[in-house]
mmCIF file of C-alpha atoms and ligand atoms in Angstrom:
data_model
loop_
_atom_site.group_PDB
_atom_site.id
_atom_site.type_symbol
_atom_site.label_atom_id
_atom_site.label_comp_id
_atom_site.label_asym_id
_atom_site.label_seq_id
_atom_site.Cartn_x
_atom_site.Cartn_y
_atom_site.Cartn_z
ATOM 1 C CA MET A 16 60.631 41.702 18.493
ATOM 2 C CA ASN A 17 59.603 42.244 14.854
ATOM 3 C CA ASN A 18 56.082 41.486 13.604
ATOM 4 C CA ALA A 19 56.888 38.025 12.212
ATOM 5 C CA CYS A 20 58.515 36.954 15.488
ATOM 6 C CA MET A 21 55.605 38.362 17.447
ATOM 7 C CA LEU A 22 53.127 36.397 15.306
ATOM 8 C CA LEU A 23 55.141 33.192 15.760
ATOM 9 C CA PHE A 24 55.281 33.776 19.515
ATOM 10 C CA VAL A 25 51.500 34.296 19.715
ATOM 11 C CA LEU A 26 50.831 31.162 17.646
ATOM 12 C CA ILE A 27 53.068 29.080 19.885
ATOM 13 C CA VAL A 28 51.443 30.424 23.055
ATOM 14 C CA VAL A 29 47.936 29.806 21.686
ATOM 15 C CA GLY A 30 48.924 26.315 20.504
ATOM 16 C CA VAL A 31 50.407 25.418 23.861
ATOM 17 C CA ALA A 32 47.416 26.826 25.731
ATOM 18 C CA ARG A 33 45.098 24.711 23.581
ATOM 19 C CA THR A 34 46.746 21.404 24.274
ATOM 20 C CA CYS A 35 48.016 21.841 27.826
ATOM 21 C CA ASN A 36 45.952 22.096 30.931
ATOM 22 C CA GLY A 37 48.565 23.958 32.898
ATOM 23 C CA ARG A 38 49.858 20.880 34.687
ATOM 24 C CA GLY A 39 51.820 19.412 31.803
ATOM 25 C CA LEU A 40 49.168 17.070 30.438
ATOM 26 C CA VAL A 41 48.609 17.283 26.696
ATOM 27 C CA LYS A 42 46.499 15.730 24.010
ATOM 28 C CA ASN A 43 48.090 12.595 22.536
ATOM 29 C CA PHE A 44 51.279 12.711 24.610
ATOM 30 C CA TYR A 45 52.506 9.435 23.082
ATOM 31 C CA LYS A 46 52.143 10.590 19.457
ATOM 32 C CA MET A 47 55.893 10.388 18.831
ATOM 33 C CA THR A 48 57.025 7.854 21.439
ATOM 34 C CA CYS A 49 54.303 5.205 21.138
ATOM 35 C CA PRO A 50 51.933 6.227 18.358
ATOM 36 C CA LEU A 51 49.508 3.339 18.773
ATOM 37 C CA ALA A 52 49.291 3.545 22.572
ATOM 38 C CA GLU A 53 45.801 5.045 22.748
ATOM 39 C CA LYS A 54 44.488 2.639 20.102
ATOM 40 C CA THR A 55 45.950 -0.312 22.005
ATOM 41 C CA VAL A 56 44.265 0.825 25.218
ATOM 42 C CA ARG A 57 40.959 1.179 23.416
ATOM 43 C CA ASP A 58 41.182 -2.159 21.567
ATOM 44 C CA ILE A 59 41.984 -4.194 24.684
ATOM 45 C CA THR A 60 39.423 -2.328 26.778
ATOM 46 C CA TRP A 61 36.691 -2.859 24.212
ATOM 47 C CA SER A 62 37.513 -6.538 23.830
ATOM 48 C CA ARG A 63 37.078 -6.924 27.599
ATOM 49 C CA VAL A 64 33.878 -4.850 27.803
ATOM 50 C CA ALA A 65 32.422 -6.966 24.980
ATOM 51 C CA THR A 66 32.285 -9.907 27.401
ATOM 52 C CA ASN A 67 31.695 -7.911 30.610
ATOM 53 C CA SER A 68 29.360 -4.961 30.278
ATOM 54 C CA ALA A 69 29.824 -4.014 33.959
ATOM 55 C CA LEU A 70 33.441 -3.074 33.328
ATOM 56 C CA GLY A 71 32.775 0.544 32.346
ATOM 57 C CA ALA A 72 31.469 1.330 35.825
ATOM 58 C CA LYS A 73 34.347 -0.529 37.465
ATOM 59 C CA LEU A 74 37.105 1.241 35.554
ATOM 60 C CA LEU A 75 35.508 4.674 35.917
ATOM 61 C CA ARG A 76 35.377 4.184 39.666
ATOM 62 C CA VAL A 77 38.995 2.980 39.732
ATOM 63 C CA HIS A 78 40.043 6.219 38.003
ATOM 64 C CA TYR A 79 38.091 8.341 40.520
ATOM 65 C CA HIS A 80 39.488 6.485 43.540
ATOM 66 C CA ASP A 81 42.997 6.791 42.125
ATOM 67 C CA CYS A 82 42.741 10.540 41.486
ATOM 68 C CA PHE A 83 41.245 11.455 44.871
ATOM 69 C CA VAL A 84 44.040 9.823 46.856
ATOM 70 C CA MET A 85 47.568 11.152 46.104
ATOM 71 C CA GLY A 86 46.414 12.360 42.664
ATOM 72 C CA CYS A 87 46.008 10.468 39.381
ATOM 73 C CA ASP A 88 49.301 8.590 39.740
ATOM 74 C CA ALA A 89 48.152 4.947 39.714
ATOM 75 C CA SER A 90 49.086 4.653 43.401
ATOM 76 C CA LEU A 91 45.811 2.762 43.770
ATOM 77 C CA LEU A 92 47.204 -0.076 41.641
ATOM 78 C CA LEU A 93 50.202 -0.829 43.851
ATOM 79 C CA ASP A 94 50.125 -4.044 45.872
ATOM 80 C CA THR A 95 51.014 -4.045 49.547
ATOM 81 C CA VAL A 96 54.696 -4.620 50.210
ATOM 82 C CA GLY A 97 55.667 -5.821 53.683
ATOM 83 C CA THR A 98 53.335 -4.891 56.494
ATOM 84 C CA VAL A 99 52.188 -1.416 55.462
ATOM 85 C CA GLN A 100 48.934 -1.724 53.551
ATOM 86 C CA SER A 101 48.600 -0.020 50.182
ATOM 87 C CA GLU A 102 45.560 2.029 49.074
ATOM 88 C CA LYS A 103 43.971 -1.030 47.494
ATOM 89 C CA GLU A 104 43.576 -2.603 50.957
ATOM 90 C CA ALA A 105 41.623 0.303 52.430
ATOM 91 C CA GLY A 106 37.925 -0.406 53.158
ATOM 92 C CA PRO A 107 36.354 1.713 50.386
ATOM 93 C CA ASN A 108 38.698 0.167 47.806
ATOM 94 C CA LEU A 109 38.163 -3.481 48.685
ATOM 95 C CA LEU A 110 35.303 -3.880 46.249
ATOM 96 C CA LEU A 111 37.046 -2.252 43.304
ATOM 97 C CA SER A 112 37.856 -4.436 40.323
ATOM 98 C CA GLY A 113 39.134 -4.185 36.763
ATOM 99 C CA PHE A 114 42.821 -4.166 37.756
ATOM 100 C CA ASP A 115 43.420 -7.234 35.559
ATOM 101 C CA VAL A 116 42.353 -5.230 32.494
ATOM 102 C CA ILE A 117 44.916 -2.536 33.306
ATOM 103 C CA ASP A 118 47.546 -5.288 33.689
ATOM 104 C CA ASP A 119 46.700 -6.745 30.261
ATOM 105 C CA ILE A 120 46.972 -3.341 28.610
ATOM 106 C CA LYS A 121 50.249 -2.621 30.363
ATOM 107 C CA THR A 122 51.723 -5.975 29.329
ATOM 108 C CA GLN A 123 50.921 -5.266 25.687
ATOM 109 C CA LEU A 124 52.252 -1.705 25.827
ATOM 110 C CA GLU A 125 55.489 -2.854 27.465
ATOM 111 C CA LYS A 126 55.960 -5.188 24.471
ATOM 112 C CA ASP A 127 55.224 -2.400 21.976
ATOM 113 C CA CYS A 128 57.005 0.531 23.653
ATOM 114 C CA PRO A 129 58.919 -0.520 26.794
ATOM 115 C CA GLY A 130 59.025 1.994 29.618
ATOM 116 C CA VAL A 131 56.976 4.656 27.844
ATOM 117 C CA VAL A 132 53.280 4.591 28.760
ATOM 118 C CA SER A 133 52.368 5.211 32.398
ATOM 119 C CA CYS A 134 49.885 3.135 34.355
ATOM 120 C CA ALA A 135 48.180 6.382 35.406
ATOM 121 C CA ASP A 136 47.460 7.253 31.764
ATOM 122 C CA ILE A 137 46.248 3.725 31.070
ATOM 123 C CA VAL A 138 43.750 4.046 33.944
ATOM 124 C CA ALA A 139 42.459 7.402 32.644
ATOM 125 C CA LEU A 140 42.141 6.175 29.046
ATOM 126 C CA ALA A 141 40.616 2.808 29.922
ATOM 127 C CA ALA A 142 37.986 4.503 32.125
ATOM 128 C CA ARG A 143 36.936 6.714 29.227
ATOM 129 C CA ASP A 144 37.081 3.934 26.614
ATOM 130 C CA SER A 145 35.168 1.391 28.674
ATOM 131 C CA VAL A 146 32.307 3.850 29.220
ATOM 132 C CA SER A 147 32.469 4.866 25.528
ATOM 133 C CA PHE A 148 32.189 1.247 24.379
ATOM 134 C CA ARG A 149 31.812 1.152 20.575
ATOM 135 C CA LYS A 150 31.102 4.899 20.523
ATOM 136 C CA ARG A 151 33.041 8.052 19.911
ATOM 137 C CA PRO A 152 34.926 8.985 23.081
ATOM 138 C CA LEU A 153 32.486 10.546 25.557
ATOM 139 C CA TRP A 154 35.155 12.862 26.957
ATOM 140 C CA ASP A 155 38.709 13.908 26.092
ATOM 141 C CA VAL A 156 41.588 12.461 28.065
ATOM 142 C CA LEU A 157 44.845 14.385 28.220
ATOM 143 C CA THR A 158 47.977 12.302 28.795
ATOM 144 C CA GLY A 159 51.504 12.625 30.111
ATOM 145 C CA ARG A 160 50.899 11.459 33.688
ATOM 146 C CA ARG A 161 53.680 9.569 35.438
ATOM 147 C CA ASP A 162 53.338 6.921 38.117
ATOM 148 C CA GLY A 163 53.741 7.473 41.841
ATOM 149 C CA LYS A 164 55.954 5.379 44.068
ATOM 150 C CA VAL A 165 53.962 5.594 47.296
ATOM 151 C CA SER A 166 50.657 3.968 48.201
ATOM 152 C CA LEU A 167 49.289 3.972 51.740
ATOM 153 C CA ALA A 168 45.866 2.780 52.850
ATOM 154 C CA SER A 169 45.909 5.482 55.530
ATOM 155 C CA ASN A 170 45.875 8.187 52.846
ATOM 156 C CA ILE A 171 42.244 7.381 52.095
ATOM 157 C CA ASN A 172 41.149 9.141 55.277
ATOM 158 C CA GLY A 173 40.058 12.702 54.662
ATOM 159 C CA ASN A 174 40.273 12.318 50.895
ATOM 160 C CA LEU A 175 37.576 9.981 49.682
ATOM 161 C CA PRO A 176 33.979 10.985 50.513
ATOM 162 C CA SER A 177 31.744 8.371 52.095
ATOM 163 C CA PRO A 178 28.223 7.586 50.855
ATOM 164 C CA PHE A 179 26.983 9.001 54.171
ATOM 165 C CA SER A 180 28.583 12.429 53.603
ATOM 166 C CA ASP A 181 26.496 15.595 53.828
ATOM 167 C CA PHE A 182 26.766 18.458 51.367
ATOM 168 C CA ALA A 183 29.302 20.473 53.367
ATOM 169 C CA THR A 184 31.647 17.489 53.605
ATOM 170 C CA LEU A 185 31.343 16.690 49.912
ATOM 171 C CA GLN A 186 31.951 20.298 48.963
ATOM 172 C CA GLN A 187 35.001 20.491 51.217
ATOM 173 C CA LEU A 188 36.533 17.213 49.986
ATOM 174 C CA PHE A 189 36.025 18.202 46.357
ATOM 175 C CA ALA A 190 37.410 21.704 46.992
ATOM 176 C CA LYS A 191 40.568 20.078 48.363
ATOM 177 C CA LYS A 192 41.050 18.671 44.853
ATOM 178 C CA ASN A 193 40.294 22.006 43.161
ATOM 179 C CA LEU A 194 36.874 20.762 42.147
ATOM 180 C CA ASN A 195 33.889 23.068 42.617
ATOM 181 C CA VAL A 196 30.201 22.407 43.192
ATOM 182 C CA ASN A 197 29.564 22.101 39.434
ATOM 183 C CA ASP A 198 32.185 19.353 39.314
ATOM 184 C CA LEU A 199 30.694 17.652 42.370
ATOM 185 C CA VAL A 200 27.222 17.563 40.830
ATOM 186 C CA ALA A 201 28.430 16.545 37.353
ATOM 187 C CA LEU A 202 30.833 13.840 38.536
ATOM 188 C CA SER A 203 28.196 12.364 40.840
ATOM 189 C CA GLY A 204 26.337 11.723 37.571
ATOM 190 C CA ALA A 205 28.739 8.798 37.097
ATOM 191 C CA HIS A 206 26.266 6.996 39.361
ATOM 192 C CA THR A 207 24.096 6.627 36.281
ATOM 193 C CA ILE A 208 25.988 3.369 35.679
ATOM 194 C CA GLY A 209 26.973 0.510 37.925
ATOM 195 C CA LYS A 210 25.878 -1.159 41.104
ATOM 196 C CA ALA A 211 26.110 -0.595 44.835
ATOM 197 C CA HIS A 212 26.207 -2.988 47.769
ATOM 198 C CA CYS A 213 23.254 -2.855 50.150
ATOM 199 C CA GLY A 214 25.485 -1.840 53.052
ATOM 200 C CA THR A 215 26.274 1.485 51.367
ATOM 201 C CA PHE A 216 22.683 2.733 51.654
ATOM 202 C CA SER A 217 20.634 0.293 53.778
ATOM 203 C CA LYS A 218 20.892 2.579 56.830
ATOM 204 C CA ARG A 219 18.469 4.810 54.957
ATOM 205 C CA LEU A 220 15.859 2.053 54.754
ATOM 206 C CA PHE A 221 15.548 0.757 58.301
ATOM 207 C CA ASN A 222 14.910 2.790 61.419
ATOM 208 C CA PHE A 223 16.654 5.859 60.023
ATOM 209 C CA THR A 224 14.766 8.286 62.243
ATOM 210 C CA ALA A 225 14.671 5.974 65.288
ATOM 211 C CA ASN A 226 10.875 5.727 64.745
ATOM 212 C CA GLY A 227 11.348 2.776 62.431
ATOM 213 C CA ASP A 228 11.045 5.083 59.391
ATOM 214 C CA ALA A 229 13.133 5.289 56.243
ATOM 215 C CA ASP A 230 15.189 8.391 55.444
ATOM 216 C CA PRO A 231 12.583 11.084 54.736
ATOM 217 C CA SER A 232 14.737 12.413 51.909
ATOM 218 C CA LEU A 233 14.180 9.101 50.081
ATOM 219 C CA ASP A 234 11.045 8.585 47.972
ATOM 220 C CA THR A 235 8.740 6.202 49.874
ATOM 221 C CA ARG A 236 8.002 3.891 46.984
ATOM 222 C CA TYR A 237 11.676 3.697 46.072
ATOM 223 C CA ALA A 238 12.544 2.942 49.716
ATOM 224 C CA ASN A 239 10.007 0.096 49.695
ATOM 225 C CA PHE A 240 11.491 -1.239 46.464
ATOM 226 C CA LEU A 241 15.006 -1.090 47.939
ATOM 227 C CA ARG A 242 13.849 -2.956 51.053
ATOM 228 C CA THR A 243 12.723 -5.840 48.832
ATOM 229 C CA LYS A 244 16.175 -5.840 47.211
ATOM 230 C CA CYS A 245 18.052 -5.606 50.513
ATOM 231 C CA PRO A 246 15.896 -7.402 53.079
ATOM 232 C CA ASN A 247 18.936 -8.181 55.175
ATOM 233 C CA PRO A 248 20.875 -4.953 55.654
ATOM 234 C CA SER A 249 23.946 -6.724 56.934
ATOM 235 C CA ASP A 250 24.231 -8.983 53.871
ATOM 236 C CA PRO A 251 27.575 -7.893 52.397
ATOM 237 C CA ALA A 252 27.083 -9.520 48.984
ATOM 238 C CA THR A 253 23.849 -8.174 47.513
ATOM 239 C CA THR A 254 24.019 -5.303 45.042
ATOM 240 C CA VAL A 255 21.436 -3.099 43.357
ATOM 241 C CA GLU A 256 21.668 -1.092 40.171
ATOM 242 C CA MET A 257 22.185 2.565 40.957
ATOM 243 C CA ASP A 258 20.023 3.631 38.019
ATOM 244 C CA PRO A 259 17.415 0.864 37.832
ATOM 245 C CA ARG A 260 16.118 2.172 34.507
ATOM 246 C CA SER A 261 19.406 1.938 32.607
ATOM 247 C CA SER A 262 22.370 0.978 34.740
ATOM 248 C CA LEU A 263 24.519 0.181 31.698
ATOM 249 C CA SER A 264 23.788 3.347 29.772
ATOM 250 C CA PHE A 265 25.755 6.520 30.403
ATOM 251 C CA ASP A 266 22.894 9.015 30.360
ATOM 252 C CA SER A 267 21.304 11.735 32.492
ATOM 253 C CA HIS A 268 18.780 9.457 34.217
ATOM 254 C CA TYR A 269 20.731 9.872 37.449
ATOM 255 C CA TYR A 270 19.448 13.456 37.721
ATOM 256 C CA GLN A 271 15.897 12.484 36.865
ATOM 257 C CA ALA A 272 15.988 9.917 39.653
ATOM 258 C CA LEU A 273 17.776 12.303 42.022
ATOM 259 C CA THR A 274 15.249 15.105 41.621
ATOM 260 C CA GLN A 275 12.499 12.572 42.335
ATOM 261 C CA LYS A 276 14.199 11.732 45.645
ATOM 262 C CA GLN A 277 15.535 8.475 44.222
ATOM 263 C CA GLY A 278 19.253 9.076 44.617
ATOM 264 C CA LEU A 279 20.662 5.942 46.259
ATOM 265 C CA PHE A 280 23.210 7.302 48.727
ATOM 266 C CA GLN A 281 22.885 10.010 51.349
ATOM 267 C CA SER A 282 25.694 11.714 49.422
ATOM 268 C CA ASP A 283 23.504 11.747 46.302
ATOM 269 C CA ALA A 284 20.501 13.112 48.197
ATOM 270 C CA ALA A 285 22.791 15.726 49.774
ATOM 271 C CA LEU A 286 23.124 17.404 46.379
ATOM 272 C CA LEU A 287 19.517 18.566 46.753
ATOM 273 C CA THR A 288 20.194 20.249 50.101
ATOM 274 C CA ASN A 289 22.077 23.196 48.601
ATOM 275 C CA ILE A 290 20.266 25.694 46.392
ATOM 276 C CA GLY A 291 23.030 25.931 43.774
ATOM 277 C CA SER A 292 23.724 22.228 43.452
ATOM 278 C CA ALA A 293 19.996 21.380 43.397
ATOM 279 C CA ARG A 294 19.526 23.880 40.560
ATOM 280 C CA LEU A 295 22.393 22.326 38.601
ATOM 281 C CA ALA A 296 21.053 18.809 39.221
ATOM 282 C CA ARG A 297 17.767 19.918 37.634
ATOM 283 C CA GLN A 298 19.625 21.406 34.647
ATOM 284 C CA LEU A 299 21.695 18.274 34.121
ATOM 285 C CA GLN A 300 18.541 16.251 33.531
ATOM 286 C CA ASN A 301 19.164 17.431 29.990
ATOM 287 C CA GLY A 302 21.432 14.805 28.399
ATOM 288 C CA ASN A 303 23.541 17.260 26.374
ATOM 289 C CA ALA A 304 24.042 19.628 29.290
ATOM 290 C CA PHE A 305 25.147 16.657 31.413
ATOM 291 C CA MET A 306 27.681 15.364 28.891
ATOM 292 C CA VAL A 307 29.197 18.826 28.331
ATOM 293 C CA GLN A 308 29.667 19.472 32.065
ATOM 294 C CA PHE A 309 30.752 15.885 32.795
ATOM 295 C CA ALA A 310 33.464 16.091 30.107
ATOM 296 C CA LYS A 311 34.766 19.374 31.577
ATOM 297 C CA SER A 312 34.773 17.993 35.097
ATOM 298 C CA MET A 313 36.522 14.774 34.040
ATOM 299 C CA LEU A 314 39.344 16.848 32.527
ATOM 300 C CA LYS A 315 39.742 18.529 35.915
ATOM 301 C CA MET A 316 39.472 15.297 37.882
ATOM 302 C CA GLY A 317 41.997 13.619 35.572
ATOM 303 C CA ALA A 318 44.496 16.387 36.318
ATOM 304 C CA ILE A 319 44.383 16.188 40.136
ATOM 305 C CA GLU A 320 47.925 16.385 41.545
ATOM 306 C CA VAL A 321 49.386 14.644 38.492
ATOM 307 C CA LEU A 322 53.078 13.828 38.263
ATOM 308 C CA THR A 323 54.603 15.052 35.002
ATOM 309 C CA GLY A 324 58.030 15.807 33.535
ATOM 310 C CA ASN A 325 60.643 13.965 35.563
ATOM 311 C CA ALA A 326 58.489 13.356 38.635
ATOM 312 C CA GLY A 327 57.624 9.784 39.585
ATOM 313 C CA GLU A 328 58.415 7.028 37.095
ATOM 314 C CA ILE A 329 56.958 4.918 34.304
ATOM 315 C CA ARG A 330 56.291 1.633 36.039
ATOM 316 C CA LYS A 331 57.129 -1.560 34.180
ATOM 317 C CA LYS A 332 54.342 -3.386 36.007
ATOM 318 C CA CYS A 333 51.371 -1.482 37.363
ATOM 319 C CA ARG A 334 51.241 -3.413 40.639
ATOM 320 C CA VAL A 335 54.812 -2.733 41.759
ATOM 321 C CA VAL A 336 57.239 0.179 41.697
ATOM 322 C CA ASN A 337 60.326 -0.292 39.540
ATOM 323 C CA PRO A 338 63.248 -2.045 41.239
HETATM 324 C C1 HEM B 29 30.553 12.321 45.435
HETATM 325 C C2 HEM B 29 31.148 11.408 46.169
HETATM 326 C C3 HEM B 29 31.002 9.947 45.881
HETATM 327 C C4 HEM B 29 30.632 8.992 46.779
HETATM 328 C C5 HEM B 29 30.305 9.196 48.250
HETATM 329 C C6 HEM B 29 30.596 7.739 46.065
HETATM 330 C C7 HEM B 29 30.292 6.529 46.638
HETATM 331 C C8 HEM B 29 30.082 5.353 45.939
HETATM 332 C C9 HEM B 29 29.692 4.100 46.516
HETATM 333 C C10 HEM B 29 29.480 3.845 47.999
HETATM 334 C C11 HEM B 29 29.527 3.213 45.510
HETATM 335 C C12 HEM B 29 29.059 1.758 45.630
HETATM 336 C C13 HEM B 29 30.237 0.828 45.688
HETATM 337 C C14 HEM B 29 29.837 -0.586 45.968
HETATM 338 O O1 HEM B 29 28.966 -0.815 46.803
HETATM 339 O O2 HEM B 29 30.458 -1.498 45.372
HETATM 340 C C15 HEM B 29 29.827 3.892 44.282
HETATM 341 C C16 HEM B 29 29.783 3.330 43.040
HETATM 342 C C17 HEM B 29 30.239 3.955 41.905
HETATM 343 N N1 HEM B 29 30.800 5.204 41.832
HETATM 344 FE FE1 HEM B 29 30.803 6.602 43.258
HETATM 345 N N2 HEM B 29 30.948 7.956 44.768
HETATM 346 C C18 HEM B 29 31.204 9.294 44.610
HETATM 347 C C19 HEM B 29 31.649 9.905 43.453
HETATM 348 C C20 HEM B 29 31.953 9.247 42.289
HETATM 349 C C21 HEM B 29 32.658 9.816 41.177
HETATM 350 C C22 HEM B 29 33.243 11.226 41.161
HETATM 351 C C23 HEM B 29 32.724 8.861 40.218
HETATM 352 C C24 HEM B 29 33.383 8.912 38.871
HETATM 353 C C25 HEM B 29 33.587 10.009 38.184
HETATM 354 C C26 HEM B 29 32.040 7.700 40.724
HETATM 355 C C27 HEM B 29 31.818 6.538 40.025
HETATM 356 C C28 HEM B 29 31.155 5.428 40.534
HETATM 357 C C29 HEM B 29 30.775 4.280 39.720
HETATM 358 C C30 HEM B 29 30.920 4.160 38.205
HETATM 359 C C31 HEM B 29 30.211 3.348 40.582
HETATM 360 C C32 HEM B 29 29.681 1.944 40.243
HETATM 361 C C33 HEM B 29 30.785 0.943 40.470
HETATM 362 C C34 HEM B 29 30.402 -0.498 40.127
HETATM 363 O O3 HEM B 29 29.415 -0.756 39.455
HETATM 364 O O4 HEM B 29 31.164 -1.389 40.544
HETATM 365 N N3 HEM B 29 31.611 7.966 42.002
HETATM 366 N N4 HEM B 29 30.181 5.189 44.570
#
């Protein structure tokens, strides 16, 4: 190879390495095939967030629940067909919402560029755009995902951590997705926005130790406050803000609360039970440090077991596989 060829080869390799993440996702995948796709996702998402500020939390959680079960392939969006329940019907997914926003975006994109933009990419972009409402994007989203054809409620088991998980379980479930402890701590920071139902943490408030006490890893004053919010632990409807100071603002308050023993779930508190993750939680109290690590971890989460190339399909409707 002469020098000019060598230089060209190096430039191509560097260029490819910059835009790919090794699994076939790239920046602006639809540049040639549907140039306005990302703008369309953002415009529709923002118009919906403008009238529903809770949507950012909803769509971010949808993206996480999609990626952790069968990878980021929009399998979560599929409706049950026949008697075998789809992922959506599994217990931890019953309270998810925001699917109608994905449908609206898909309908528009099918008009603009039929059969081109995957539901899985729409989910990833809409999660980012809803949280970055009227701001510059808070993290980069690579695209090029394709949609899966299988969705089974039973696949939730052993994939999605529960709010009662201890550190070892969280670490193991994240490791299964190639996510390390830094990713676990940073992604848990998503709990800086949104709400939780009393049933997901009320065990910690009442008779946790069998002496009638609250969970000793929970700040006493915060536990008392939560008891006033959730007087009836079996009430399935009541919710509380996960970051009572700023549940609509994507900031590092989660870590400030966490390090003061005010993380809402046992799985949040568990992050303080490991020396390394507790140290990182203290570091991520710094807003910039949090956003840098969160953005890195979201790139990894958004690439879990993605379908690219000729795998899967581009669904015409996000709720059903193509005929
Ligand atoms: C570490 C393991 C995790 C556990 C055990 C967990 C568990 C939960 C639970 C139980 C809720 C409350 C749901 C409800 O009552 O409606 C919740 C809410 C939420 N989670 Fe997580 N989660 C985890 C990680 C994540 C990750 C990685 C993300 C995103 C990157 C995320 C984003 C959210 C958001 C935004 C909400 C608020 C949803 C809303 O307001 O409707 N969570 N999570």
